[in-house]
Amino acid sequence: FLDLVAPTINIEYPANNTNTSDTGIDVNYTVSELTGSCWYSNDTMLKNTTIACGTNITGVIWTEGQHNVTVWASDGNNEANDKVSFTVDLTAPLFNWSDYVGWGSNETGSVFYMNVTWTDNVTSLDSWVIGTNQSGSWENHTTGNTWTQKVGDWYYAVMNFTITGTEGKLFSVQACAND
């Protein structure tokens, strides 16, 4: 008899558009017919790698950056595929808080002005927090999770904030970001 039904194939893991720091992340999939042939290709799609149907893609060392993986299944008459994109990010966000307002002075009157800029070369920031401590307890003043601009291959989260402190009393400023 002639098989007119294509196998079904589903990539179960990682979820599409996953961000990870795992360079050895496996690509797990299910296929409805284990008797046909299966193969996958990644990134450039210039080379196919044959795998036994139902055998997950393991042992690949992924470089930092975005990866696109397509897995195919064929029963001899029909074929199907599923695709997933994920990003390996090994670089922590960088930030610069040396851009002080006031021509090099860190204070004007009793107000401290500071410009903090985070950059990340692969993914967007998940979140950031600006906090101060003048009384012995940290207080979060600014939180965010939205990029404000992209220039070239770099994403920027730029914020300006003002912290009012007590004159003559030492206070600490902390800036944290997660990608």
mmCIF file with all atom_site columns, C-alpha atoms in Angstrom:
data_model
loop_
_atom_site.group_PDB
_atom_site.id
_atom_site.type_symbol
_atom_site.label_atom_id
_atom_site.label_alt_id
_atom_site.label_comp_id
_atom_site.label_asym_id
_atom_site.label_entity_id
_atom_site.label_seq_id
_atom_site.pdbx_PDB_ins_code
_atom_site.Cartn_x
_atom_site.Cartn_y
_atom_site.Cartn_z
_atom_site.occupancy
_atom_site.B_iso_or_equiv
_atom_site.pdbx_formal_charge
_atom_site.auth_seq_id
_atom_site.auth_comp_id
_atom_site.auth_asym_id
_atom_site.auth_atom_id
_atom_site.pdbx_PDB_model_num
ATOM 1   C CA . PHE A 1 1   ? 0.000  0.000  0.000  1.00 0.00 ? 1   PHE A CA 1
ATOM 2   C CA . LEU A 1 2   ? 1.076  3.588  -0.554 1.00 0.00 ? 2   LEU A CA 1
ATOM 3   C CA . ASP A 1 3   ? 1.739  5.599  2.608  1.00 0.00 ? 3   ASP A CA 1
ATOM 4   C CA . LEU A 1 4   ? 0.220  9.062  2.164  1.00 0.00 ? 4   LEU A CA 1
ATOM 5   C CA . VAL A 1 5   ? 0.603  10.237 5.755  1.00 0.00 ? 5   VAL A CA 1
ATOM 6   C CA . ALA A 1 6   ? 3.745  12.106 6.737  1.00 0.00 ? 6   ALA A CA 1
ATOM 7   C CA . PRO A 1 7   ? 5.317  11.353 10.089 1.00 0.00 ? 7   PRO A CA 1
ATOM 8   C CA . THR A 1 8   ? 4.814  13.945 12.792 1.00 0.00 ? 8   THR A CA 1
ATOM 9   C CA . ILE A 1 9   ? 7.830  15.434 14.489 1.00 0.00 ? 9   ILE A CA 1
ATOM 10  C CA . ASN A 1 10  ? 7.905  17.829 17.452 1.00 0.00 ? 10  ASN A CA 1
ATOM 11  C CA . ILE A 1 11  ? 10.885 19.457 19.115 1.00 0.00 ? 11  ILE A CA 1
ATOM 12  C CA . GLU A 1 12  ? 10.077 19.241 22.815 1.00 0.00 ? 12  GLU A CA 1
ATOM 13  C CA . TYR A 1 13  ? 13.166 20.980 24.233 1.00 0.00 ? 13  TYR A CA 1
ATOM 14  C CA . PRO A 1 14  ? 14.432 23.635 24.282 1.00 0.00 ? 14  PRO A CA 1
ATOM 15  C CA . ALA A 1 15  ? 11.392 25.855 23.889 1.00 0.00 ? 15  ALA A CA 1
ATOM 16  C CA . ASN A 1 16  ? 11.597 28.152 20.879 1.00 0.00 ? 16  ASN A CA 1
ATOM 17  C CA . ASN A 1 17  ? 13.515 31.401 21.564 1.00 0.00 ? 17  ASN A CA 1
ATOM 18  C CA . THR A 1 18  ? 15.114 30.044 24.747 1.00 0.00 ? 18  THR A CA 1
ATOM 19  C CA . ASN A 1 19  ? 18.072 31.970 26.201 1.00 0.00 ? 19  ASN A CA 1
ATOM 20  C CA . THR A 1 20  ? 20.630 29.782 27.994 1.00 0.00 ? 20  THR A CA 1
ATOM 21  C CA . SER A 1 21  ? 24.215 29.725 29.196 1.00 0.00 ? 21  SER A CA 1
ATOM 22  C CA . ASP A 1 22  ? 24.388 25.931 28.609 1.00 0.00 ? 22  ASP A CA 1
ATOM 23  C CA . THR A 1 23  ? 26.773 25.327 25.684 1.00 0.00 ? 23  THR A CA 1
ATOM 24  C CA . GLY A 1 24  ? 25.877 21.628 25.781 1.00 0.00 ? 24  GLY A CA 1
ATOM 25  C CA . ILE A 1 25  ? 22.098 22.061 25.629 1.00 0.00 ? 25  ILE A CA 1
ATOM 26  C CA . ASP A 1 26  ? 20.386 19.010 24.109 1.00 0.00 ? 26  ASP A CA 1
ATOM 27  C CA . VAL A 1 27  ? 17.665 19.203 21.470 1.00 0.00 ? 27  VAL A CA 1
ATOM 28  C CA . ASN A 1 28  ? 14.951 16.688 22.396 1.00 0.00 ? 28  ASN A CA 1
ATOM 29  C CA . TYR A 1 29  ? 12.230 15.707 19.936 1.00 0.00 ? 29  TYR A CA 1
ATOM 30  C CA . THR A 1 30  ? 9.528  13.114 19.378 1.00 0.00 ? 30  THR A CA 1
ATOM 31  C CA . VAL A 1 31  ? 8.620  11.475 16.092 1.00 0.00 ? 31  VAL A CA 1
ATOM 32  C CA . SER A 1 32  ? 5.571  9.346  15.258 1.00 0.00 ? 32  SER A CA 1
ATOM 33  C CA . GLU A 1 33  ? 7.393  6.796  13.073 1.00 0.00 ? 33  GLU A CA 1
ATOM 34  C CA . LEU A 1 34  ? 10.619 5.290  14.352 1.00 0.00 ? 34  LEU A CA 1
ATOM 35  C CA . THR A 1 35  ? 11.211 3.075  11.278 1.00 0.00 ? 35  THR A CA 1
ATOM 36  C CA . GLY A 1 36  ? 12.050 5.811  8.772  1.00 0.00 ? 36  GLY A CA 1
ATOM 37  C CA . SER A 1 37  ? 15.061 8.070  8.572  1.00 0.00 ? 37  SER A CA 1
ATOM 38  C CA . CYS A 1 38  ? 15.801 11.210 10.558 1.00 0.00 ? 38  CYS A CA 1
ATOM 39  C CA . TRP A 1 39  ? 18.400 13.932 10.304 1.00 0.00 ? 39  TRP A CA 1
ATOM 40  C CA . TYR A 1 40  ? 19.084 17.445 11.505 1.00 0.00 ? 40  TYR A CA 1
ATOM 41  C CA . SER A 1 41  ? 20.865 20.552 10.386 1.00 0.00 ? 41  SER A CA 1
ATOM 42  C CA . ASN A 1 42  ? 21.874 23.628 12.330 1.00 0.00 ? 42  ASN A CA 1
ATOM 43  C CA . ASP A 1 43  ? 22.703 27.264 11.685 1.00 0.00 ? 43  ASP A CA 1
ATOM 44  C CA . THR A 1 44  ? 24.003 27.390 8.089  1.00 0.00 ? 44  THR A CA 1
ATOM 45  C CA . MET A 1 45  ? 21.925 24.369 7.010  1.00 0.00 ? 45  MET A CA 1
ATOM 46  C CA . LEU A 1 46  ? 24.842 23.390 4.754  1.00 0.00 ? 46  LEU A CA 1
ATOM 47  C CA . LYS A 1 47  ? 25.355 19.967 6.360  1.00 0.00 ? 47  LYS A CA 1
ATOM 48  C CA . ASN A 1 48  ? 22.816 17.359 7.429  1.00 0.00 ? 48  ASN A CA 1
ATOM 49  C CA . THR A 1 49  ? 23.624 14.965 10.261 1.00 0.00 ? 49  THR A CA 1
ATOM 50  C CA . THR A 1 50  ? 21.836 11.601 10.190 1.00 0.00 ? 50  THR A CA 1
ATOM 51  C CA . ILE A 1 51  ? 20.460 10.337 13.501 1.00 0.00 ? 51  ILE A CA 1
ATOM 52  C CA . ALA A 1 52  ? 18.361 7.318  14.499 1.00 0.00 ? 52  ALA A CA 1
ATOM 53  C CA . CYS A 1 53  ? 14.719 8.379  14.673 1.00 0.00 ? 53  CYS A CA 1
ATOM 54  C CA . GLY A 1 54  ? 13.818 9.157  18.263 1.00 0.00 ? 54  GLY A CA 1
ATOM 55  C CA . THR A 1 55  ? 17.443 9.775  19.300 1.00 0.00 ? 55  THR A CA 1
ATOM 56  C CA . ASN A 1 56  ? 17.841 13.261 20.730 1.00 0.00 ? 56  ASN A CA 1
ATOM 57  C CA . ILE A 1 57  ? 20.578 15.610 19.555 1.00 0.00 ? 57  ILE A CA 1
ATOM 58  C CA . THR A 1 58  ? 23.260 15.427 22.243 1.00 0.00 ? 58  THR A CA 1
ATOM 59  C CA . GLY A 1 59  ? 26.976 16.054 22.504 1.00 0.00 ? 59  GLY A CA 1
ATOM 60  C CA . VAL A 1 60  ? 26.958 19.261 20.440 1.00 0.00 ? 60  VAL A CA 1
ATOM 61  C CA . ILE A 1 61  ? 28.953 22.171 21.876 1.00 0.00 ? 61  ILE A CA 1
ATOM 62  C CA . TRP A 1 62  ? 27.116 25.341 20.863 1.00 0.00 ? 62  TRP A CA 1
ATOM 63  C CA . THR A 1 63  ? 29.004 28.624 20.558 1.00 0.00 ? 63  THR A CA 1
ATOM 64  C CA . GLU A 1 64  ? 27.761 31.890 21.987 1.00 0.00 ? 64  GLU A CA 1
ATOM 65  C CA . GLY A 1 65  ? 25.007 33.383 19.835 1.00 0.00 ? 65  GLY A CA 1
ATOM 66  C CA . GLN A 1 66  ? 21.757 32.359 18.188 1.00 0.00 ? 66  GLN A CA 1
ATOM 67  C CA . HIS A 1 67  ? 21.279 28.831 16.826 1.00 0.00 ? 67  HIS A CA 1
ATOM 68  C CA . ASN A 1 68  ? 18.618 27.496 14.468 1.00 0.00 ? 68  ASN A CA 1
ATOM 69  C CA . VAL A 1 69  ? 18.033 23.749 14.403 1.00 0.00 ? 69  VAL A CA 1
ATOM 70  C CA . THR A 1 70  ? 15.755 21.850 12.022 1.00 0.00 ? 70  THR A CA 1
ATOM 71  C CA . VAL A 1 71  ? 14.991 18.136 12.540 1.00 0.00 ? 71  VAL A CA 1
ATOM 72  C CA . TRP A 1 72  ? 13.480 16.087 9.690  1.00 0.00 ? 72  TRP A CA 1
ATOM 73  C CA . ALA A 1 73  ? 11.763 12.700 9.618  1.00 0.00 ? 73  ALA A CA 1
ATOM 74  C CA . SER A 1 74  ? 10.940 10.659 6.530  1.00 0.00 ? 74  SER A CA 1
ATOM 75  C CA . ASP A 1 75  ? 8.983  7.439  6.154  1.00 0.00 ? 75  ASP A CA 1
ATOM 76  C CA . GLY A 1 76  ? 10.239 6.879  2.585  1.00 0.00 ? 76  GLY A CA 1
ATOM 77  C CA . ASN A 1 77  ? 7.264  8.554  0.909  1.00 0.00 ? 77  ASN A CA 1
ATOM 78  C CA . ASN A 1 78  ? 6.677  11.641 3.039  1.00 0.00 ? 78  ASN A CA 1
ATOM 79  C CA . GLU A 1 79  ? 8.740  13.882 5.215  1.00 0.00 ? 79  GLU A CA 1
ATOM 80  C CA . ALA A 1 80  ? 8.133  16.440 7.914  1.00 0.00 ? 80  ALA A CA 1
ATOM 81  C CA . ASN A 1 81  ? 10.277 18.778 9.994  1.00 0.00 ? 81  ASN A CA 1
ATOM 82  C CA . ASP A 1 82  ? 10.219 20.959 13.052 1.00 0.00 ? 82  ASP A CA 1
ATOM 83  C CA . LYS A 1 83  ? 12.431 23.946 13.907 1.00 0.00 ? 83  LYS A CA 1
ATOM 84  C CA . VAL A 1 84  ? 13.719 25.623 17.029 1.00 0.00 ? 84  VAL A CA 1
ATOM 85  C CA . SER A 1 85  ? 15.795 28.737 17.681 1.00 0.00 ? 85  SER A CA 1
ATOM 86  C CA . PHE A 1 86  ? 17.736 29.305 20.877 1.00 0.00 ? 86  PHE A CA 1
ATOM 87  C CA . THR A 1 87  ? 20.495 31.619 22.056 1.00 0.00 ? 87  THR A CA 1
ATOM 88  C CA . VAL A 1 88  ? 23.585 30.722 24.068 1.00 0.00 ? 88  VAL A CA 1
ATOM 89  C CA . ASP A 1 89  ? 24.673 33.746 26.100 1.00 0.00 ? 89  ASP A CA 1
ATOM 90  C CA . LEU A 1 90  ? 27.912 33.489 28.094 1.00 0.00 ? 90  LEU A CA 1
ATOM 91  C CA . THR A 1 91  ? 28.644 37.199 28.498 1.00 0.00 ? 91  THR A CA 1
ATOM 92  C CA . ALA A 1 92  ? 27.252 39.084 31.475 1.00 0.00 ? 92  ALA A CA 1
ATOM 93  C CA . PRO A 1 93  ? 25.808 42.546 30.821 1.00 0.00 ? 93  PRO A CA 1
ATOM 94  C CA . LEU A 1 94  ? 28.321 45.373 31.028 1.00 0.00 ? 94  LEU A CA 1
ATOM 95  C CA . PHE A 1 95  ? 27.500 48.671 32.597 1.00 0.00 ? 95  PHE A CA 1
ATOM 96  C CA . ASN A 1 96  ? 29.088 52.091 32.759 1.00 0.00 ? 96  ASN A CA 1
ATOM 97  C CA . TRP A 1 97  ? 28.296 54.541 35.500 1.00 0.00 ? 97  TRP A CA 1
ATOM 98  C CA . SER A 1 98  ? 31.232 56.879 35.059 1.00 0.00 ? 98  SER A CA 1
ATOM 99  C CA . ASP A 1 99  ? 29.170 59.462 33.164 1.00 0.00 ? 99  ASP A CA 1
ATOM 100 C CA . TYR A 1 100 ? 28.409 61.888 35.998 1.00 0.00 ? 100 TYR A CA 1
ATOM 101 C CA . VAL A 1 101 ? 26.431 65.068 35.456 1.00 0.00 ? 101 VAL A CA 1
ATOM 102 C CA . GLY A 1 102 ? 28.080 68.199 36.823 1.00 0.00 ? 102 GLY A CA 1
ATOM 103 C CA . TRP A 1 103 ? 31.353 68.281 34.877 1.00 0.00 ? 103 TRP A CA 1
ATOM 104 C CA . GLY A 1 104 ? 33.109 65.607 36.916 1.00 0.00 ? 104 GLY A CA 1
ATOM 105 C CA . SER A 1 105 ? 31.488 66.466 40.229 1.00 0.00 ? 105 SER A CA 1
ATOM 106 C CA . ASN A 1 106 ? 29.442 63.717 41.872 1.00 0.00 ? 106 ASN A CA 1
ATOM 107 C CA . GLU A 1 107 ? 27.096 66.064 43.676 1.00 0.00 ? 107 GLU A CA 1
ATOM 108 C CA . THR A 1 108 ? 25.267 69.324 43.241 1.00 0.00 ? 108 THR A CA 1
ATOM 109 C CA . GLY A 1 109 ? 23.743 70.708 46.416 1.00 0.00 ? 109 GLY A CA 1
ATOM 110 C CA . SER A 1 110 ? 22.237 67.730 48.178 1.00 0.00 ? 110 SER A CA 1
ATOM 111 C CA . VAL A 1 111 ? 21.330 65.805 44.986 1.00 0.00 ? 111 VAL A CA 1
ATOM 112 C CA . PHE A 1 112 ? 23.588 63.145 43.413 1.00 0.00 ? 112 PHE A CA 1
ATOM 113 C CA . TYR A 1 113 ? 23.221 62.699 39.622 1.00 0.00 ? 113 TYR A CA 1
ATOM 114 C CA . MET A 1 114 ? 24.383 59.611 37.753 1.00 0.00 ? 114 MET A CA 1
ATOM 115 C CA . ASN A 1 115 ? 23.836 58.067 34.320 1.00 0.00 ? 115 ASN A CA 1
ATOM 116 C CA . VAL A 1 116 ? 24.033 54.242 34.175 1.00 0.00 ? 116 VAL A CA 1
ATOM 117 C CA . THR A 1 117 ? 24.233 52.438 30.832 1.00 0.00 ? 117 THR A CA 1
ATOM 118 C CA . TRP A 1 118 ? 24.054 48.632 30.435 1.00 0.00 ? 118 TRP A CA 1
ATOM 119 C CA . THR A 1 119 ? 25.005 46.822 27.252 1.00 0.00 ? 119 THR A CA 1
ATOM 120 C CA . ASP A 1 120 ? 24.720 43.185 26.244 1.00 0.00 ? 120 ASP A CA 1
ATOM 121 C CA . ASN A 1 121 ? 26.143 41.633 23.099 1.00 0.00 ? 121 ASN A CA 1
ATOM 122 C CA . VAL A 1 122 ? 23.771 38.676 22.647 1.00 0.00 ? 122 VAL A CA 1
ATOM 123 C CA . THR A 1 123 ? 20.393 38.952 24.349 1.00 0.00 ? 123 THR A CA 1
ATOM 124 C CA . SER A 1 124 ? 18.293 41.537 26.063 1.00 0.00 ? 124 SER A CA 1
ATOM 125 C CA . LEU A 1 125 ? 18.354 42.270 29.758 1.00 0.00 ? 125 LEU A CA 1
ATOM 126 C CA . ASP A 1 126 ? 15.940 40.307 31.866 1.00 0.00 ? 126 ASP A CA 1
ATOM 127 C CA . SER A 1 127 ? 15.919 42.976 34.572 1.00 0.00 ? 127 SER A CA 1
ATOM 128 C CA . TRP A 1 128 ? 17.957 45.658 36.286 1.00 0.00 ? 128 TRP A CA 1
ATOM 129 C CA . VAL A 1 129 ? 17.816 47.369 39.663 1.00 0.00 ? 129 VAL A CA 1
ATOM 130 C CA . ILE A 1 130 ? 19.332 50.578 41.037 1.00 0.00 ? 130 ILE A CA 1
ATOM 131 C CA . GLY A 1 131 ? 19.488 50.755 44.825 1.00 0.00 ? 131 GLY A CA 1
ATOM 132 C CA . THR A 1 132 ? 20.936 52.920 47.585 1.00 0.00 ? 132 THR A CA 1
ATOM 133 C CA . ASN A 1 133 ? 21.886 52.433 51.203 1.00 0.00 ? 133 ASN A CA 1
ATOM 134 C CA . GLN A 1 134 ? 22.149 55.405 53.495 1.00 0.00 ? 134 GLN A CA 1
ATOM 135 C CA . SER A 1 135 ? 20.414 54.045 56.592 1.00 0.00 ? 135 SER A CA 1
ATOM 136 C CA . GLY A 1 136 ? 21.846 50.500 56.820 1.00 0.00 ? 136 GLY A CA 1
ATOM 137 C CA . SER A 1 137 ? 19.138 48.976 54.593 1.00 0.00 ? 137 SER A CA 1
ATOM 138 C CA . TRP A 1 138 ? 19.158 48.761 50.804 1.00 0.00 ? 138 TRP A CA 1
ATOM 139 C CA . GLU A 1 139 ? 16.309 50.537 49.043 1.00 0.00 ? 139 GLU A CA 1
ATOM 140 C CA . ASN A 1 140 ? 15.504 49.854 45.385 1.00 0.00 ? 140 ASN A CA 1
ATOM 141 C CA . HIS A 1 141 ? 14.774 53.057 43.492 1.00 0.00 ? 141 HIS A CA 1
ATOM 142 C CA . THR A 1 142 ? 14.637 52.000 39.867 1.00 0.00 ? 142 THR A CA 1
ATOM 143 C CA . THR A 1 143 ? 13.791 48.679 38.234 1.00 0.00 ? 143 THR A CA 1
ATOM 144 C CA . GLY A 1 144 ? 13.239 47.866 34.620 1.00 0.00 ? 144 GLY A CA 1
ATOM 145 C CA . ASN A 1 145 ? 13.056 45.170 31.984 1.00 0.00 ? 145 ASN A CA 1
ATOM 146 C CA . THR A 1 146 ? 12.801 47.010 28.644 1.00 0.00 ? 146 THR A CA 1
ATOM 147 C CA . TRP A 1 147 ? 15.566 47.928 26.212 1.00 0.00 ? 147 TRP A CA 1
ATOM 148 C CA . THR A 1 148 ? 15.562 51.509 25.032 1.00 0.00 ? 148 THR A CA 1
ATOM 149 C CA . GLN A 1 149 ? 17.691 51.212 21.881 1.00 0.00 ? 149 GLN A CA 1
ATOM 150 C CA . LYS A 1 150 ? 19.790 48.937 19.668 1.00 0.00 ? 150 LYS A CA 1
ATOM 151 C CA . VAL A 1 151 ? 22.950 50.157 17.941 1.00 0.00 ? 151 VAL A CA 1
ATOM 152 C CA . GLY A 1 152 ? 24.680 47.714 15.603 1.00 0.00 ? 152 GLY A CA 1
ATOM 153 C CA . ASP A 1 153 ? 24.974 44.346 17.334 1.00 0.00 ? 153 ASP A CA 1
ATOM 154 C CA . TRP A 1 154 ? 24.643 45.858 20.819 1.00 0.00 ? 154 TRP A CA 1
ATOM 155 C CA . TYR A 1 155 ? 21.468 46.388 22.818 1.00 0.00 ? 155 TYR A CA 1
ATOM 156 C CA . TYR A 1 156 ? 21.344 49.287 25.250 1.00 0.00 ? 156 TYR A CA 1
ATOM 157 C CA . ALA A 1 157 ? 19.280 49.902 28.351 1.00 0.00 ? 157 ALA A CA 1
ATOM 158 C CA . VAL A 1 158 ? 19.872 53.532 29.242 1.00 0.00 ? 158 VAL A CA 1
ATOM 159 C CA . MET A 1 159 ? 18.404 55.134 32.367 1.00 0.00 ? 159 MET A CA 1
ATOM 160 C CA . ASN A 1 160 ? 18.812 58.446 34.088 1.00 0.00 ? 160 ASN A CA 1
ATOM 161 C CA . PHE A 1 161 ? 17.838 58.568 37.738 1.00 0.00 ? 161 PHE A CA 1
ATOM 162 C CA . THR A 1 162 ? 18.188 60.911 40.681 1.00 0.00 ? 162 THR A CA 1
ATOM 163 C CA . ILE A 1 163 ? 18.763 59.839 44.273 1.00 0.00 ? 163 ILE A CA 1
ATOM 164 C CA . THR A 1 164 ? 18.242 62.384 47.038 1.00 0.00 ? 164 THR A CA 1
ATOM 165 C CA . GLY A 1 165 ? 20.474 61.865 50.069 1.00 0.00 ? 165 GLY A CA 1
ATOM 166 C CA . THR A 1 166 ? 21.150 63.574 53.372 1.00 0.00 ? 166 THR A CA 1
ATOM 167 C CA . GLU A 1 167 ? 23.961 66.102 53.066 1.00 0.00 ? 167 GLU A CA 1
ATOM 168 C CA . GLY A 1 168 ? 27.139 65.079 54.857 1.00 0.00 ? 168 GLY A CA 1
ATOM 169 C CA . LYS A 1 169 ? 25.991 61.471 55.313 1.00 0.00 ? 169 LYS A CA 1
ATOM 170 C CA . LEU A 1 170 ? 27.730 58.686 53.358 1.00 0.00 ? 170 LEU A CA 1
ATOM 171 C CA . PHE A 1 171 ? 25.548 56.549 51.130 1.00 0.00 ? 171 PHE A CA 1
ATOM 172 C CA . SER A 1 172 ? 26.190 53.628 48.755 1.00 0.00 ? 172 SER A CA 1
ATOM 173 C CA . VAL A 1 173 ? 24.782 53.056 45.283 1.00 0.00 ? 173 VAL A CA 1
ATOM 174 C CA . GLN A 1 174 ? 24.408 49.565 43.786 1.00 0.00 ? 174 GLN A CA 1
ATOM 175 C CA . ALA A 1 175 ? 23.518 48.685 40.189 1.00 0.00 ? 175 ALA A CA 1
ATOM 176 C CA . CYS A 1 176 ? 22.660 45.108 39.155 1.00 0.00 ? 176 CYS A CA 1
ATOM 177 C CA . ALA A 1 177 ? 21.538 43.616 35.838 1.00 0.00 ? 177 ALA A CA 1
ATOM 178 C CA . ASN A 1 178 ? 20.578 40.111 34.680 1.00 0.00 ? 178 ASN A CA 1
ATOM 179 C CA . ASP A 1 179 ? 20.341 38.816 31.123 1.00 0.00 ? 179 ASP A CA 1
#
